[in-house]
mmCIF file with all atom_site columns, C-alpha atoms and ligand atoms in Angstrom:
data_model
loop_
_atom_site.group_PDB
_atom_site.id
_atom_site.type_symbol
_atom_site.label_atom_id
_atom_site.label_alt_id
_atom_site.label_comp_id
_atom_site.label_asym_id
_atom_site.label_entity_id
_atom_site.label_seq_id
_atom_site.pdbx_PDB_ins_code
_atom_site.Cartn_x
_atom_site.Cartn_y
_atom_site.Cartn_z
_atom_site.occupancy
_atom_site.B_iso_or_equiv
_atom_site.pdbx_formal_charge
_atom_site.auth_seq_id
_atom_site.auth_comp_id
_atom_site.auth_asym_id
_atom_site.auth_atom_id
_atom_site.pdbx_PDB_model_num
ATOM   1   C  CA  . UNK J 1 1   ? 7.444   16.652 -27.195 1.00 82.00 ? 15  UNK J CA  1
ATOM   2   C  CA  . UNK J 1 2   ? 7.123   14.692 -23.965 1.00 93.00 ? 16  UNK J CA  1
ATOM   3   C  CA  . UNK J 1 3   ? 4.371   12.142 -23.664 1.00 96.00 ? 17  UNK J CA  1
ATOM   4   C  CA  . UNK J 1 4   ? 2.083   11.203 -20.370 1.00 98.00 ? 18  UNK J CA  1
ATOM   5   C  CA  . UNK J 1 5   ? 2.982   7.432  -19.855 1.00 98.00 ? 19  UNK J CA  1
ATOM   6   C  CA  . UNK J 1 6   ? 0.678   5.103  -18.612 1.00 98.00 ? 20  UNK J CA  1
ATOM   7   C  CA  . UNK J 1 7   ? 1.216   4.179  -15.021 1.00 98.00 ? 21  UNK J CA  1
ATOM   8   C  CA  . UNK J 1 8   ? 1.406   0.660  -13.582 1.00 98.00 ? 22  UNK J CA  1
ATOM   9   C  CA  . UNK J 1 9   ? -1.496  0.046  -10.813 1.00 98.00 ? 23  UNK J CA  1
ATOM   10  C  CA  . UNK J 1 10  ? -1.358  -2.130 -7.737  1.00 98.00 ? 24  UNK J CA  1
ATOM   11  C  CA  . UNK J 1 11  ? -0.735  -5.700 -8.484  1.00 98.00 ? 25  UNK J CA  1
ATOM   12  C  CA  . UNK J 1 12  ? 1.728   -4.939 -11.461 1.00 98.00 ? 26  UNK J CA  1
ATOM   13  C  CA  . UNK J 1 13  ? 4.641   -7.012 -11.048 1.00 98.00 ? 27  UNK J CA  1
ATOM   14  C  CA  . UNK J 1 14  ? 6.874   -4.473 -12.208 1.00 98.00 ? 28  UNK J CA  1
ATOM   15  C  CA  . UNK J 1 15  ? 5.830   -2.347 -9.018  1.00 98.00 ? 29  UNK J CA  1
ATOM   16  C  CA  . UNK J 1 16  ? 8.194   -5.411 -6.809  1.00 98.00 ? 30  UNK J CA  1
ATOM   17  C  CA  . UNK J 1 17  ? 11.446  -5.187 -8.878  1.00 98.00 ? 31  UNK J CA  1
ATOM   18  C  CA  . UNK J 1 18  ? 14.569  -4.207 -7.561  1.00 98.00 ? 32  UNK J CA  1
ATOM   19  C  CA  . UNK J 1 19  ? 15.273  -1.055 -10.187 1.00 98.00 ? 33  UNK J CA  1
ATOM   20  C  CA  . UNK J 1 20  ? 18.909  -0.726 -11.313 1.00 98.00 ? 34  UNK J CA  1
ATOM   21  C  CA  . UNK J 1 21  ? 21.764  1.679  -10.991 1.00 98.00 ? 35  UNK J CA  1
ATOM   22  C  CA  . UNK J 1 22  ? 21.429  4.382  -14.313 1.00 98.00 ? 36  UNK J CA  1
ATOM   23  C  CA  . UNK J 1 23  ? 24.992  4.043  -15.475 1.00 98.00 ? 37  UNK J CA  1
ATOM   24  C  CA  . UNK J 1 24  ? 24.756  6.321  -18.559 1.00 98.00 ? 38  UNK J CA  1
ATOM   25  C  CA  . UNK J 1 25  ? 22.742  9.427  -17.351 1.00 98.00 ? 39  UNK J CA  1
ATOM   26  C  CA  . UNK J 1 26  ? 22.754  11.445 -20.873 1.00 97.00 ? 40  UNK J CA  1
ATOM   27  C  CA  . UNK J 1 27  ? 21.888  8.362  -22.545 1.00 98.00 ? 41  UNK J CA  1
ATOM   28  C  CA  . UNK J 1 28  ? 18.688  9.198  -24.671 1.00 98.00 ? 42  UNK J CA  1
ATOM   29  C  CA  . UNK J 1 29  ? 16.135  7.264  -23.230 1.00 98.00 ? 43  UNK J CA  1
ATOM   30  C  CA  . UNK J 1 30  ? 17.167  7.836  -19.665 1.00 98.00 ? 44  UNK J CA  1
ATOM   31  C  CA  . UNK J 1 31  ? 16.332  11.480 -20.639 1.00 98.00 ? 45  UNK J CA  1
ATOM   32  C  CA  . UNK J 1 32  ? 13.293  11.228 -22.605 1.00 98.00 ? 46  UNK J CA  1
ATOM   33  C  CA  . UNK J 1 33  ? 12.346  8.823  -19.733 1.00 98.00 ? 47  UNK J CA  1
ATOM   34  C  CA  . UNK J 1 34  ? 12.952  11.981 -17.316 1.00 98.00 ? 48  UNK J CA  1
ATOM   35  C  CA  . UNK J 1 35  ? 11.125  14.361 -19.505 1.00 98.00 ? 49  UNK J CA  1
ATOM   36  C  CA  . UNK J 1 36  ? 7.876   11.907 -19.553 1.00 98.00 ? 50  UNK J CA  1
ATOM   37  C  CA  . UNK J 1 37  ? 7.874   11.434 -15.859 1.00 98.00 ? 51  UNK J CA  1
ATOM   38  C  CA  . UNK J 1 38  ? 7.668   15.165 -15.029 1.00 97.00 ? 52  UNK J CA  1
ATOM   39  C  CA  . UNK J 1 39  ? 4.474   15.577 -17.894 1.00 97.00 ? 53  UNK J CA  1
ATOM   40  C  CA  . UNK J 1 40  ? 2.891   12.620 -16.526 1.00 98.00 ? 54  UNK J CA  1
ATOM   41  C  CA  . UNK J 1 41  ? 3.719   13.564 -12.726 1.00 96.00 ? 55  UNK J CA  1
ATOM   42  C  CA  . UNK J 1 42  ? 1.939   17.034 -13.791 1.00 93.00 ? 56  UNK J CA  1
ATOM   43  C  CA  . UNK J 1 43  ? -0.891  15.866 -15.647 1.00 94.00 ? 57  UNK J CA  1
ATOM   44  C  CA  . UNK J 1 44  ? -1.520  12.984 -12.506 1.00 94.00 ? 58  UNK J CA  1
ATOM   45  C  CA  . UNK J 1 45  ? -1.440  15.953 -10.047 1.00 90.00 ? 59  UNK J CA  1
ATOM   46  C  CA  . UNK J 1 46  ? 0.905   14.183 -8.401  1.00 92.00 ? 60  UNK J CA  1
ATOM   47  C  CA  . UNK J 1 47  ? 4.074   15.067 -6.271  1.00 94.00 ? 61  UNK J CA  1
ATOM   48  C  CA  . UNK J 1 48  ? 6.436   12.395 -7.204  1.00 97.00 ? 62  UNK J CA  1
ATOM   49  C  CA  . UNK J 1 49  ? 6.623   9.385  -9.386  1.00 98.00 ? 63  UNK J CA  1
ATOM   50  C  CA  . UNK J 1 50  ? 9.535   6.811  -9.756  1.00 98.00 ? 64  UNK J CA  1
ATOM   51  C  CA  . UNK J 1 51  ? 10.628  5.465  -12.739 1.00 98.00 ? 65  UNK J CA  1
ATOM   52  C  CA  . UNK J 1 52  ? 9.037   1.701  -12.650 1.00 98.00 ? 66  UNK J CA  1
ATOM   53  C  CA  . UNK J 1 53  ? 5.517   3.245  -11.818 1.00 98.00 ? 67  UNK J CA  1
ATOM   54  C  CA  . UNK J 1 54  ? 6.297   3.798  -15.607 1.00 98.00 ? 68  UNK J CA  1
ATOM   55  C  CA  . UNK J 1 55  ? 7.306   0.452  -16.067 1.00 98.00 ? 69  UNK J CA  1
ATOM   56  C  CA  . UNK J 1 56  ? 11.369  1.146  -16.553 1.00 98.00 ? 70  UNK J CA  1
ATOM   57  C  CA  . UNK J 1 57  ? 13.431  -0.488 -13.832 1.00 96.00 ? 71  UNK J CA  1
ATOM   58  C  CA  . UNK J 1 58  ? 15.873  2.563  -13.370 1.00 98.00 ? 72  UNK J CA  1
ATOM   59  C  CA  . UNK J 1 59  ? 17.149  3.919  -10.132 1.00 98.00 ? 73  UNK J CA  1
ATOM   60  C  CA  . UNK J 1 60  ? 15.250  7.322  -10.817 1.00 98.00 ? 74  UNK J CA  1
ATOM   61  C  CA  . UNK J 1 61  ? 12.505  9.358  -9.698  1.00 98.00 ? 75  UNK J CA  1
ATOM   62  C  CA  . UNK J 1 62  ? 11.144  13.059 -10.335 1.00 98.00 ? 76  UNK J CA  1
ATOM   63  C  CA  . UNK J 1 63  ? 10.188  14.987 -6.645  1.00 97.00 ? 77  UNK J CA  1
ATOM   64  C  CA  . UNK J 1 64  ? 7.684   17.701 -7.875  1.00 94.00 ? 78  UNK J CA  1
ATOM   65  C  CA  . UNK J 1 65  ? 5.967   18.620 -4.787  1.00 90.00 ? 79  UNK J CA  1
ATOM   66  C  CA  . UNK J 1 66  ? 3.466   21.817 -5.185  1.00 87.00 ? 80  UNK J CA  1
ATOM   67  C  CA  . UNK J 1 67  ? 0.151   22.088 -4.470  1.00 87.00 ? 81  UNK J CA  1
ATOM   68  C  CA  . UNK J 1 68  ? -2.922  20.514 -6.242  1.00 82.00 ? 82  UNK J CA  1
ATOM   69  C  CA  . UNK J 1 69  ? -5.779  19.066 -5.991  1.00 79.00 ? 83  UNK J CA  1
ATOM   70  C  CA  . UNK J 1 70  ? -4.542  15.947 -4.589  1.00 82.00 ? 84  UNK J CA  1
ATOM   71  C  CA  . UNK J 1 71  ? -2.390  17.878 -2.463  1.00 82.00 ? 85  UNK J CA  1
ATOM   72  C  CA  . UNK J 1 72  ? -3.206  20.765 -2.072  1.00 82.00 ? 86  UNK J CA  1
ATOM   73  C  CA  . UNK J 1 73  ? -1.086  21.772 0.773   1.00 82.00 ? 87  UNK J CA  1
ATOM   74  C  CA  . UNK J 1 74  ? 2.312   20.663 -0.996  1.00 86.00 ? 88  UNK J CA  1
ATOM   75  C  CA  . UNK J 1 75  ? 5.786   23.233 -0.981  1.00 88.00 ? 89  UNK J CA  1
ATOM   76  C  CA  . UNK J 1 76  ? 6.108   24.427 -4.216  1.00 91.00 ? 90  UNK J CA  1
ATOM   77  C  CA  . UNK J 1 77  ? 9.368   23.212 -5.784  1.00 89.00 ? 91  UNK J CA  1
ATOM   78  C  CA  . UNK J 1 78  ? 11.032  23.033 -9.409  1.00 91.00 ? 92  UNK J CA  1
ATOM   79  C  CA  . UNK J 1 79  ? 9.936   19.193 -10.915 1.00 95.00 ? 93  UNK J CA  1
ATOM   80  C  CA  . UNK J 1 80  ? 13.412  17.274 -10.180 1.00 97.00 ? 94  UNK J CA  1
ATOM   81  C  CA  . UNK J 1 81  ? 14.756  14.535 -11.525 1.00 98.00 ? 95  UNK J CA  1
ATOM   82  C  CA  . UNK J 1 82  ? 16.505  12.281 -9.074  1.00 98.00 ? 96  UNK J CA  1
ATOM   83  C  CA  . UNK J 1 83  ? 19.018  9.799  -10.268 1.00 98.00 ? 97  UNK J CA  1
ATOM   84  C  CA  . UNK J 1 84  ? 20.920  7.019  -8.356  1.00 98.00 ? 98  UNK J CA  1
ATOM   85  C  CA  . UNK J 1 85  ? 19.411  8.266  -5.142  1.00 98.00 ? 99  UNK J CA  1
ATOM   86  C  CA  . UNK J 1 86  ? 20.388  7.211  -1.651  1.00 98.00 ? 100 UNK J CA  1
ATOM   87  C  CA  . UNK J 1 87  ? 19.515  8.000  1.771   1.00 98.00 ? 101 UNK J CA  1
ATOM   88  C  CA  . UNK J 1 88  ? 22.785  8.563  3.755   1.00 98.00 ? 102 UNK J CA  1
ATOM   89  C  CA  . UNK J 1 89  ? 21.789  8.917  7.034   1.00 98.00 ? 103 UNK J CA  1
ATOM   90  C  CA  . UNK J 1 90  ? 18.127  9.378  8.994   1.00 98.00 ? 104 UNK J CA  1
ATOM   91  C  CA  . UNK J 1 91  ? 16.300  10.643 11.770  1.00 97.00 ? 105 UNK J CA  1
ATOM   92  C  CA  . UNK J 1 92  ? 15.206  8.361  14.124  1.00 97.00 ? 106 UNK J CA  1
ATOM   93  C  CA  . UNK J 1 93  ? 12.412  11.177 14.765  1.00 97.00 ? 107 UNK J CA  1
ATOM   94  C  CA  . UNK J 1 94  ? 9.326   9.641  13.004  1.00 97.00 ? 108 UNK J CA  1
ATOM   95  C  CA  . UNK J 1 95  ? 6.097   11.199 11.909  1.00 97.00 ? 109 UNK J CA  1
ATOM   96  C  CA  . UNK J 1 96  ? 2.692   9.665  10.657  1.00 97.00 ? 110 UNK J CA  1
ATOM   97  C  CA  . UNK J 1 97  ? 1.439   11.357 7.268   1.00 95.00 ? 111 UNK J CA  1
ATOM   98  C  CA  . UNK J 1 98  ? -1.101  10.457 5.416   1.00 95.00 ? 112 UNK J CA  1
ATOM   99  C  CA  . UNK J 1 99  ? 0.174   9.327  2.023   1.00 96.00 ? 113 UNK J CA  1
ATOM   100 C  CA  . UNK J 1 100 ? -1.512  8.361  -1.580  1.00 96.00 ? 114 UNK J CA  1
ATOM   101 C  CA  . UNK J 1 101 ? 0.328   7.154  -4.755  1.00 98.00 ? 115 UNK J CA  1
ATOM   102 C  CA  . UNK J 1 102 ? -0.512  6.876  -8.133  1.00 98.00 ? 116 UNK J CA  1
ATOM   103 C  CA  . UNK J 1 103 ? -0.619  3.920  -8.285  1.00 98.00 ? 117 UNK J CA  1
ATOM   104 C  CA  . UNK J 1 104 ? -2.943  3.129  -5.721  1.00 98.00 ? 118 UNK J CA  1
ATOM   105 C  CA  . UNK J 1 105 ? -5.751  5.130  -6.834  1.00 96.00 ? 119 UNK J CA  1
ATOM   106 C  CA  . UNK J 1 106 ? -8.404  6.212  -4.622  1.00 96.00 ? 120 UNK J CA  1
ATOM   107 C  CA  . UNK J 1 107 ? -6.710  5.129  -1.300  1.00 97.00 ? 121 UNK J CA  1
ATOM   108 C  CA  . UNK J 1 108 ? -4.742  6.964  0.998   1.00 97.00 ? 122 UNK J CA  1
ATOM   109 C  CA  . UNK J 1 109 ? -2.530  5.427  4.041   1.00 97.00 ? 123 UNK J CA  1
ATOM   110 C  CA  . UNK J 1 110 ? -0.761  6.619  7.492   1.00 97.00 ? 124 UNK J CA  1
ATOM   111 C  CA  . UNK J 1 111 ? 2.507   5.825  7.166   1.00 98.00 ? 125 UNK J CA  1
ATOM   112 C  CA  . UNK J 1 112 ? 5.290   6.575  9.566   1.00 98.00 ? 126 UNK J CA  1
ATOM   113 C  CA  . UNK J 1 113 ? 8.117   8.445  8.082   1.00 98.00 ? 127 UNK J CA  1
ATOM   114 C  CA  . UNK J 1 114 ? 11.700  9.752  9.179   1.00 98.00 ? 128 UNK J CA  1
ATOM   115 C  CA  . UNK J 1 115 ? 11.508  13.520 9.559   1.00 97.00 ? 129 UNK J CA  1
ATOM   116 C  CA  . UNK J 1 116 ? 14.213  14.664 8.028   1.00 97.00 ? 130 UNK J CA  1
ATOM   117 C  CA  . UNK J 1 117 ? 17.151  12.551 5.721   1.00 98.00 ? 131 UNK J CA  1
ATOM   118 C  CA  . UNK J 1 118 ? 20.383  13.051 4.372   1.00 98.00 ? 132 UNK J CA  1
ATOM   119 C  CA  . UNK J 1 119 ? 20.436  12.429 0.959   1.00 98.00 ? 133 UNK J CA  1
ATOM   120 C  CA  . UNK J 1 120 ? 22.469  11.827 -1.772  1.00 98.00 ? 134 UNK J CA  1
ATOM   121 C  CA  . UNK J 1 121 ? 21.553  12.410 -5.706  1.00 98.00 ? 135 UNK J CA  1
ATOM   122 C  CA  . UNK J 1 122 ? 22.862  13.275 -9.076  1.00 98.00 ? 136 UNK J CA  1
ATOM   123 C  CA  . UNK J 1 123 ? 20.873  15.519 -11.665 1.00 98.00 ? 137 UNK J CA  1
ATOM   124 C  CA  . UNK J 1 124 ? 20.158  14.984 -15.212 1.00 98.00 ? 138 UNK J CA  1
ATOM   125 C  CA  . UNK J 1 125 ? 22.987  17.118 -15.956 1.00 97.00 ? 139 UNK J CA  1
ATOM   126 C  CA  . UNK J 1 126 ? 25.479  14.739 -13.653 1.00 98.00 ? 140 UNK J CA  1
ATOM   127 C  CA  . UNK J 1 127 ? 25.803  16.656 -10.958 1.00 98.00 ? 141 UNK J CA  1
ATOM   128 C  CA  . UNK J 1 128 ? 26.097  15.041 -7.979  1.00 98.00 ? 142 UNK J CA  1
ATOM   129 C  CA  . UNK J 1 129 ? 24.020  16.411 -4.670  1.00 97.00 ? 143 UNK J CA  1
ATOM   130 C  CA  . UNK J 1 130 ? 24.000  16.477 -1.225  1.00 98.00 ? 144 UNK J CA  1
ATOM   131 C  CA  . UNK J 1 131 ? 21.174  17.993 0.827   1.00 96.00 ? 145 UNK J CA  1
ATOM   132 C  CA  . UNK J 1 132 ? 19.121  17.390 3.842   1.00 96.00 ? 146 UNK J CA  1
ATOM   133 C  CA  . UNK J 1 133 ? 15.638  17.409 3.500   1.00 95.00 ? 147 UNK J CA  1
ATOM   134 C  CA  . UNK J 1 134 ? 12.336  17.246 6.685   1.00 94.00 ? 148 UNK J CA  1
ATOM   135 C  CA  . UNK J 1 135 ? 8.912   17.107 6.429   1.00 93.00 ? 149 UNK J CA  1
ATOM   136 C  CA  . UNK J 1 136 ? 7.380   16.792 3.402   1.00 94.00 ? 150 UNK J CA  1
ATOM   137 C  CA  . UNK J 1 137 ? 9.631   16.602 1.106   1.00 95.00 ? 151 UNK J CA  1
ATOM   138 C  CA  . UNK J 1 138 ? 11.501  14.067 3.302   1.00 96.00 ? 152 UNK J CA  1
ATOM   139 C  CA  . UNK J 1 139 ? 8.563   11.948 2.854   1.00 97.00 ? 153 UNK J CA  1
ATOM   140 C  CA  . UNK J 1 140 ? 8.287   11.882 -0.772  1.00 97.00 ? 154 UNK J CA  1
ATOM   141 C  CA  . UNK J 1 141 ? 11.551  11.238 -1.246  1.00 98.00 ? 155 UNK J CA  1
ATOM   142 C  CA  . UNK J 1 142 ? 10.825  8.189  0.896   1.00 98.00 ? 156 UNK J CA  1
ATOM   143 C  CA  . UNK J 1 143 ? 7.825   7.006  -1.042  1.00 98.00 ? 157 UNK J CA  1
ATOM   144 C  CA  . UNK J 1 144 ? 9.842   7.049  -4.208  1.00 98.00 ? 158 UNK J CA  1
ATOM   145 C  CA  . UNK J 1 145 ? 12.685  5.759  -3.038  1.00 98.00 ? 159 UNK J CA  1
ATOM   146 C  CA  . UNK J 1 146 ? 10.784  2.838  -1.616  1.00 98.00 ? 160 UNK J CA  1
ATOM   147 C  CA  . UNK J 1 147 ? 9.651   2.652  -5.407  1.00 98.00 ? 161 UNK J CA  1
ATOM   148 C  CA  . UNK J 1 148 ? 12.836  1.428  -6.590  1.00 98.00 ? 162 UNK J CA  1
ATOM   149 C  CA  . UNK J 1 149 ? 12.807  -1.175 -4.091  1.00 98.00 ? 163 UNK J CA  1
ATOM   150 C  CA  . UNK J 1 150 ? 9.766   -2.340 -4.666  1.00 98.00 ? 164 UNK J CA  1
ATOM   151 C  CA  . UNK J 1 151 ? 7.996   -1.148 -1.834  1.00 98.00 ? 165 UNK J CA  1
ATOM   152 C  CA  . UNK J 1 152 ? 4.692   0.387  -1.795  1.00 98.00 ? 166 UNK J CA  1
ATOM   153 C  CA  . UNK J 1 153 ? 2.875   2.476  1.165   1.00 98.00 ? 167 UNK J CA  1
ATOM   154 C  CA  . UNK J 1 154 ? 0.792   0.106  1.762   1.00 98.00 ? 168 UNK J CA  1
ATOM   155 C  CA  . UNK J 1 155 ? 3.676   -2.283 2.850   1.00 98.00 ? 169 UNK J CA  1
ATOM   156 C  CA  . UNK J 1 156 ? 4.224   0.420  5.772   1.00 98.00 ? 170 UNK J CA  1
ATOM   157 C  CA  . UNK J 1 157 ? 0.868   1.351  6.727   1.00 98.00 ? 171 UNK J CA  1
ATOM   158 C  CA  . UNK J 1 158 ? 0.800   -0.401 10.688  1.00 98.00 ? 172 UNK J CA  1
ATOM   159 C  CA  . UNK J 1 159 ? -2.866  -0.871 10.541  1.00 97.00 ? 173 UNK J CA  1
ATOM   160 C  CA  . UNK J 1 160 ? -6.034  -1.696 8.119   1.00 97.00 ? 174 UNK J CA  1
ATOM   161 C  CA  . UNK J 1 161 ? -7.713  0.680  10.279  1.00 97.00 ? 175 UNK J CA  1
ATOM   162 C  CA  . UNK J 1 162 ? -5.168  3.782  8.763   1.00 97.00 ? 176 UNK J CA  1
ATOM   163 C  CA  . UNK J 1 163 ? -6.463  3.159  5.727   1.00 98.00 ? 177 UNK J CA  1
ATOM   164 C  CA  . UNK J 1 164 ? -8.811  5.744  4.010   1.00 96.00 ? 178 UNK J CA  1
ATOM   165 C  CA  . UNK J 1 165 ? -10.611 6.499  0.488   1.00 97.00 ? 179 UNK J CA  1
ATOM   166 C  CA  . UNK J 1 166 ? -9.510  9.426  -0.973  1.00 94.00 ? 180 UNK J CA  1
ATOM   167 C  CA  . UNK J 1 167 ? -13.259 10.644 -0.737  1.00 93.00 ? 181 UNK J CA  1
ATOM   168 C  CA  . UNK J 1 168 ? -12.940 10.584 3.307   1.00 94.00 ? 182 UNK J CA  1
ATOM   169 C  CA  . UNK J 1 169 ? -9.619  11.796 3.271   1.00 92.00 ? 183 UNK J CA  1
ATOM   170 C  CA  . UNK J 1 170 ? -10.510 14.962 1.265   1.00 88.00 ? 184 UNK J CA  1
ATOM   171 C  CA  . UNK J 1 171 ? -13.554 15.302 3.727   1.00 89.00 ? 185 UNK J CA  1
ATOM   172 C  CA  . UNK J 1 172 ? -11.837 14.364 6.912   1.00 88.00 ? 186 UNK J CA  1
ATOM   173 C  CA  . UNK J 1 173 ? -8.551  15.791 6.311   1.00 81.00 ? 187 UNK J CA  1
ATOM   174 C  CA  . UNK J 1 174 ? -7.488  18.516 3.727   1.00 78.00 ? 188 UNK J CA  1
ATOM   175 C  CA  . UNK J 1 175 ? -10.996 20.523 4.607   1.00 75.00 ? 189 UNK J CA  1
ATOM   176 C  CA  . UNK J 1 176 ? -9.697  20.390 8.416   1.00 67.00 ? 190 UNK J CA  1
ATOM   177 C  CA  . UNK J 1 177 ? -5.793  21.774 7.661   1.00 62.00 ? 191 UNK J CA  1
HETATM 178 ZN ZN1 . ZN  P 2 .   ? 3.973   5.967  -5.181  1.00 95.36 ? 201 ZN  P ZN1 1
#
């Protein structure tokens, strides 16, 4: 049975670690770890969530992008676990999205993004992949990855004033796409 973890907020200092390489991928707790993150990700309505929003400083993330309520305009994809990820190469193409996180509840941020990536993972089975991805799921992958660094969205957001409450952003923005 997987469990829905709790999930660090703003402030946390576990959110500004440096996350570490997963040496031992089939280890047990690396994949109960995996199988919480994709319930909780689910339950959040959320698209992605990284491993120390979960307080465990592990180079991993799940990208579960479909849509939701929070999202409700979201590819659908299969929940995947991302281990050891790395970007390999990027556009130098940017877009501004607007982005949320779970662990910023309640706000929402422009951020600038590269629009597409070259990235590099391995799955929870070992297998190692290379794909490029654009768009949306460019950006999550992103937003996680930042995760592992410590980053947040906020950290990338150019102005106060591209800031928004999830409240306004519903109203302004999904009603409008
Ligand atoms: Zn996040």
């Amino acid at each position: 049975m997987s469990e829905i973890l709790q999930i660090s907020q703003l402030g946390n200092p576990g959110l500004r670690r440096q996350s570490q390489v997963v040496e031992n991928i089939q280890d047990d707790r690396i994949q109960k770890l995996i199988d919480n993150l994709i319930a909780t990700v689910k339950q959040a309505n959320g698209v992605g969530i990284a491993a120390p929003q979960a307080a465990q400083c592990d180079r991993l993330f799940i990208v579960a992008s479909r849509p939701n309520l929070r999202y409700p305009h979201a590819p659908q994809m299969e929940p995947t676990a991302m281990i050891n990820p790395r970007i390999i190469a990027s556009s130098t193409e940017t877009a501004k999205d607007w982005e949320g996180c779970l662990s910023v509840p309640g706000i929402r941020g422009l951020v600038p993004r590269s629009r597409a990536i070259e990235i590099e993972y391995t799955s929870r089975d070992g297998k190692l992949y290379r794909q490029e991805l654009t768009d949306f799921v460019a950006r999550i992958f992103q937003h996680e990855s930042d995760h592992l660094d410590g980053i947040i969205f906020l950290d990338r957001v150019e102005s106060t004033q591209e800031l928004m409450t999830e409240d306004e952003y519903q109203k302004q923005v999904v009603n409008l796409l």
